[in-house]
Short mmCIF file of C-alpha atoms in Angstrom, two decimals:
data_model
loop_
_atom_site.label_atom_id
_atom_site.label_comp_id
_atom_site.label_asym_id
_atom_site.label_seq_id
_atom_site.Cartn_x
_atom_site.Cartn_y
_atom_site.Cartn_z
CA ASP R 12 15.21 -9.38 -26.02
CA ALA R 13 18.16 -7.77 -24.24
CA GLY R 14 15.94 -5.64 -22.02
CA VAL R 15 16.55 -1.98 -21.30
CA ILE R 16 20.21 -1.11 -21.75
CA GLN R 17 21.89 1.70 -19.85
CA SER R 18 25.40 3.05 -20.02
CA PRO R 19 27.62 3.65 -18.28
CA ARG R 20 26.84 1.35 -15.35
CA HIS R 21 29.05 3.38 -13.04
CA GLU R 22 30.26 6.97 -13.30
CA VAL R 23 32.53 8.88 -10.96
CA THR R 24 33.13 12.49 -11.81
CA GLU R 25 34.13 15.76 -10.25
CA MET R 26 31.80 18.60 -9.40
CA GLY R 27 31.29 20.90 -12.35
CA GLN R 28 31.79 18.26 -15.00
CA GLU R 29 29.19 17.30 -17.57
CA VAL R 30 27.60 13.87 -17.20
CA THR R 31 25.69 12.08 -19.95
CA LEU R 32 23.66 8.95 -19.22
CA ARG R 33 22.39 6.78 -22.05
CA CYS R 34 19.44 4.46 -22.46
CA LYS R 35 18.22 2.06 -25.12
CA PRO R 36 14.62 0.98 -24.47
CA ILE R 37 13.15 -2.39 -25.31
CA SER R 38 12.43 -2.62 -29.00
CA GLY R 39 8.78 -1.83 -29.74
CA HIS R 40 8.18 0.07 -26.52
CA ASN R 41 6.90 3.59 -27.08
CA SER R 42 7.21 5.09 -23.59
CA LEU R 43 10.49 5.84 -21.83
CA PHE R 44 11.03 7.01 -18.28
CA TRP R 45 14.02 8.44 -16.41
CA TYR R 46 14.08 7.95 -12.62
CA ARG R 47 16.51 8.91 -9.88
CA GLN R 48 16.80 6.85 -6.68
CA THR R 49 18.42 7.89 -3.42
CA MET R 50 18.07 6.68 0.14
CA MET R 51 16.61 10.01 1.22
CA ARG R 52 14.10 10.59 -1.57
CA GLY R 53 13.32 7.11 -2.87
CA LEU R 54 12.48 6.58 -6.54
CA GLU R 55 11.61 9.84 -8.28
CA LEU R 56 10.32 10.23 -11.82
CA LEU R 57 12.37 12.87 -13.60
CA ILE R 58 10.81 12.85 -17.07
CA TYR R 59 8.95 10.57 -19.42
CA PHE R 60 8.54 10.39 -23.17
CA ASN R 61 5.77 8.95 -25.26
CA ASN R 62 6.57 8.30 -28.93
CA ASN R 63 9.80 10.29 -28.47
CA VAL R 64 7.96 13.38 -27.22
CA PRO R 65 8.50 14.62 -23.65
CA ILE R 66 5.16 14.40 -21.85
CA ASP R 67 5.96 15.38 -18.29
CA ASP R 68 9.25 16.87 -17.14
CA SER R 69 7.95 18.28 -13.87
CA GLY R 70 10.30 16.02 -11.95
CA MET R 71 13.46 17.43 -13.52
CA PRO R 72 15.15 19.13 -10.57
CA GLU R 73 16.51 22.21 -12.29
CA ASP R 74 17.95 23.61 -15.47
CA ARG R 75 21.15 21.65 -15.02
CA PHE R 76 19.22 18.56 -16.07
CA SER R 77 18.10 17.93 -19.63
CA ALA R 78 16.83 14.88 -21.48
CA LYS R 79 16.43 14.05 -25.14
CA MET R 80 14.98 11.24 -27.17
CA PRO R 81 16.08 11.74 -30.78
CA ASN R 82 14.58 8.42 -31.93
CA ALA R 83 12.63 5.45 -30.63
CA SER R 84 15.72 3.50 -29.65
CA PHE R 85 17.83 6.03 -27.78
CA SER R 86 17.59 8.59 -25.00
CA THR R 87 20.05 10.66 -23.01
CA LEU R 88 19.93 12.37 -19.64
CA LYS R 89 22.50 15.11 -19.24
CA ILE R 90 23.61 16.93 -16.12
CA GLN R 91 25.66 20.06 -16.62
CA PRO R 92 27.30 21.13 -14.43
CA SER R 93 27.13 18.21 -12.02
CA GLU R 94 27.02 18.69 -8.24
CA PRO R 95 27.65 16.28 -5.34
CA ARG R 96 23.92 16.22 -4.51
CA ASP R 97 23.29 14.66 -7.92
CA SER R 98 24.93 11.45 -6.70
CA ALA R 99 22.29 8.74 -7.05
CA VAL R 100 21.27 5.73 -9.10
CA TYR R 101 19.60 6.77 -12.34
CA PHE R 102 17.22 4.26 -13.85
CA CYS R 103 15.74 4.23 -17.32
CA ALA R 104 12.54 2.25 -17.88
CA SER R 105 10.39 1.56 -20.91
CA SER R 106 6.86 0.35 -21.51
CA SER R 107 4.33 -0.11 -24.25
CA ASN R 108 1.05 1.76 -23.97
CA ARG R 109 -0.33 -0.60 -26.53
CA ALA R 110 -0.33 -3.25 -23.83
CA SER R 111 -3.23 -3.35 -21.42
CA GLN R 112 -1.27 -2.77 -18.26
CA GLU R 113 1.83 -0.86 -19.38
CA THR R 114 4.30 -2.60 -17.11
CA GLN R 115 7.53 -0.65 -16.87
CA TYR R 116 10.72 -2.60 -17.44
CA PHE R 117 13.74 -1.10 -15.74
CA GLY R 118 17.31 -1.01 -16.92
CA PRO R 119 20.15 -1.94 -14.55
CA GLY R 120 20.75 1.70 -13.62
CA THR R 121 23.73 4.04 -13.69
CA ARG R 122 25.39 4.62 -10.35
CA LEU R 123 26.62 8.20 -10.38
CA LEU R 124 29.02 9.63 -7.84
CA VAL R 125 29.90 13.31 -8.05
CA LEU R 126 32.87 14.26 -5.90
CA GLY F 11 -0.74 15.14 -7.33
CA GLN F 12 -0.38 11.74 -5.76
CA ASN F 13 0.44 10.58 -2.26
CA ILE F 14 1.45 6.99 -1.58
CA ASP F 15 2.06 5.52 1.87
CA GLN F 16 3.54 2.17 2.80
CA PRO F 17 5.40 0.96 5.89
CA THR F 18 9.12 1.56 5.90
CA GLU F 19 10.21 -1.81 7.23
CA MET F 20 8.79 -5.22 8.01
CA THR F 21 10.29 -8.42 9.38
CA ALA F 22 8.91 -11.92 8.98
CA THR F 23 9.99 -15.52 9.44
CA GLU F 24 10.87 -17.98 6.69
CA GLY F 25 7.80 -20.03 5.75
CA ALA F 26 5.35 -17.46 7.13
CA ILE F 27 2.90 -15.11 5.42
CA VAL F 28 3.36 -11.34 5.28
CA GLN F 29 1.06 -8.58 4.08
CA ILE F 30 2.47 -5.25 2.89
CA ASN F 31 -0.08 -2.45 2.76
CA CYS F 32 -0.23 0.57 0.49
CA THR F 33 -2.63 3.49 0.67
CA TYR F 34 -2.85 6.16 -1.96
CA GLN F 35 -4.53 9.41 -2.87
CA THR F 36 -4.48 10.22 -6.53
CA SER F 37 -5.98 12.52 -9.12
CA GLY F 38 -7.31 9.96 -11.55
CA PHE F 39 -6.51 6.28 -11.30
CA ASN F 40 -5.30 4.01 -14.04
CA GLY F 41 -3.84 1.05 -12.17
CA LEU F 42 -1.63 0.04 -9.28
CA PHE F 43 1.63 -1.87 -9.58
CA TRP F 44 3.84 -3.72 -7.13
CA TYR F 45 7.55 -4.01 -7.86
CA GLN F 46 10.30 -5.93 -6.06
CA GLN F 47 13.76 -4.45 -5.73
CA HIS F 48 16.72 -6.37 -4.32
CA ALA F 49 19.58 -4.33 -2.91
CA GLY F 50 21.78 -2.97 -5.66
CA GLU F 51 19.42 -4.05 -8.42
CA ALA F 52 16.65 -2.52 -10.53
CA PRO F 53 12.94 -2.82 -9.66
CA THR F 54 11.18 -5.77 -11.29
CA PHE F 55 7.46 -6.11 -11.93
CA LEU F 56 5.39 -8.28 -9.58
CA SER F 57 1.72 -7.48 -10.09
CA TYR F 58 -0.85 -5.12 -11.55
CA ASN F 59 -4.38 -4.31 -10.34
CA VAL F 60 -6.84 -2.01 -12.05
CA LEU F 61 -10.12 -3.54 -10.85
CA ASP F 62 -11.15 -4.26 -7.27
CA GLY F 63 -10.28 -7.67 -5.96
CA LEU F 64 -7.48 -10.14 -5.57
CA GLU F 65 -4.95 -11.12 -8.22
CA GLU F 66 -3.02 -14.28 -7.44
CA LYS F 67 0.27 -15.27 -9.00
CA GLY F 68 1.98 -18.18 -7.32
CA ARG F 69 3.18 -17.28 -3.84
CA PHE F 70 2.35 -13.62 -4.42
CA SER F 71 -1.11 -12.02 -4.41
CA SER F 72 -2.19 -8.41 -4.69
CA PHE F 73 -5.45 -6.85 -3.63
CA LEU F 74 -7.06 -3.54 -4.60
CA SER F 75 -9.93 -1.50 -3.25
CA ARG F 76 -10.34 1.63 -5.35
CA SER F 77 -13.03 3.13 -3.10
CA LYS F 78 -10.69 2.93 -0.11
CA GLY F 79 -7.52 3.86 -1.99
CA TYR F 80 -5.92 0.72 -0.61
CA SER F 81 -3.88 -2.18 -1.83
CA TYR F 82 -1.86 -4.94 -0.27
CA LEU F 83 0.75 -7.40 -1.43
CA LEU F 84 0.55 -10.83 0.20
CA LEU F 85 3.59 -13.06 0.22
CA LYS F 86 3.10 -16.69 1.23
CA GLU F 87 5.61 -19.39 2.19
CA LEU F 88 8.30 -16.79 2.64
CA GLN F 89 11.79 -17.63 1.46
CA MET F 90 15.06 -15.96 2.36
CA LYS F 91 15.33 -14.66 -1.21
CA ASP F 92 12.14 -12.63 -0.65
CA SER F 93 14.16 -10.21 1.46
CA ALA F 94 13.95 -7.05 -0.65
CA SER F 95 12.24 -3.70 -0.96
CA TYR F 96 8.64 -3.77 -2.24
CA LEU F 97 7.46 -0.69 -4.09
CA CYS F 98 3.85 0.32 -4.60
CA ALA F 99 3.25 2.51 -7.68
CA VAL F 100 0.07 4.20 -8.85
CA LYS F 101 -0.58 5.32 -12.41
CA ASP F 102 -2.76 8.40 -12.85
CA GLY F 103 -5.10 9.23 -15.68
CA ALA F 104 -2.34 10.90 -17.66
CA GLY F 105 -0.22 7.76 -17.61
CA LYS F 106 2.27 9.00 -15.05
CA SER F 107 3.32 6.51 -12.37
CA THR F 108 4.30 7.63 -8.89
CA PHE F 109 6.20 5.26 -6.63
CA GLY F 110 5.96 4.92 -2.89
CA ASP F 111 9.14 4.96 -0.82
CA GLY F 112 9.12 1.18 -0.58
CA THR F 113 8.85 -1.34 2.25
CA THR F 114 12.04 -3.15 3.17
CA LEU F 115 11.18 -6.75 4.05
CA THR F 116 13.64 -8.83 6.01
CA VAL F 117 13.01 -12.56 6.13
CA LYS F 118 14.65 -14.32 9.06
CA PRO F 119 15.30 -18.06 9.40
#
C-alpha cells in the first residue's frame, strides 16, 4: 500500500490567496483526520471524518477553514483567505475503526508558508 | 475535554535506558498511543495500550495505569537514531484522539 498521500508537499502563497490541501487515505480505512502542527501549538486536530461524514470539527480555527470528503478516497482542506498565521505543517491521517486499536497512519504532510 | 502532560525535553546517553512519562485527564478513555516523530517527518505509530500493564515491543515498552491517568514509554539500549520527538495521544470515548505537545529526546554519544 502506498500509505496516506498528501499534495502538495510544499506550498508558498501570499496572504489573501486560497489554499487547497489534498489527501488520499489508505484504501479500506474509514476514518480520516486533518491536523495542523506548529512549534507553538504542537499537533492540533482540526477535523475528522468517519465514513465520509464530519464527526468533530471543533478544532477548525475559524470560518476561513473548510474541509470536505466527497468519497472514501479523497479529502480536501481549504483555507480562504489565507493569513500568515496559517503557516504550519498540515498532516492528514487515516485509520480503520474496524481494527481493534485504530492506529492512525499519517501522511508526509504539507508544509504551508503564507507570506 | 482532555489534558495531556509530558516533559518538553529529555537527554540520554547512547546505550542507556530512558523513560518518558505522560499523564492525562480525559472524559472517557478508549486507549493511549505513543508516536515517534523525527524532525521534518510525520508521526509514526509506536505502541498502543488500552488495558493496565506493560506492552513490550523490542527495545520499546509502554505502560498504562488507567486509575492514575499515567503512562510511560521506556526505550532501552538507546541508539542515536532514537533522537526524536515522542508524542503521547489519548483517545476518548467518542473516538477523538488528543495529542500531547511531545517530548524531544536527544541521544548523545
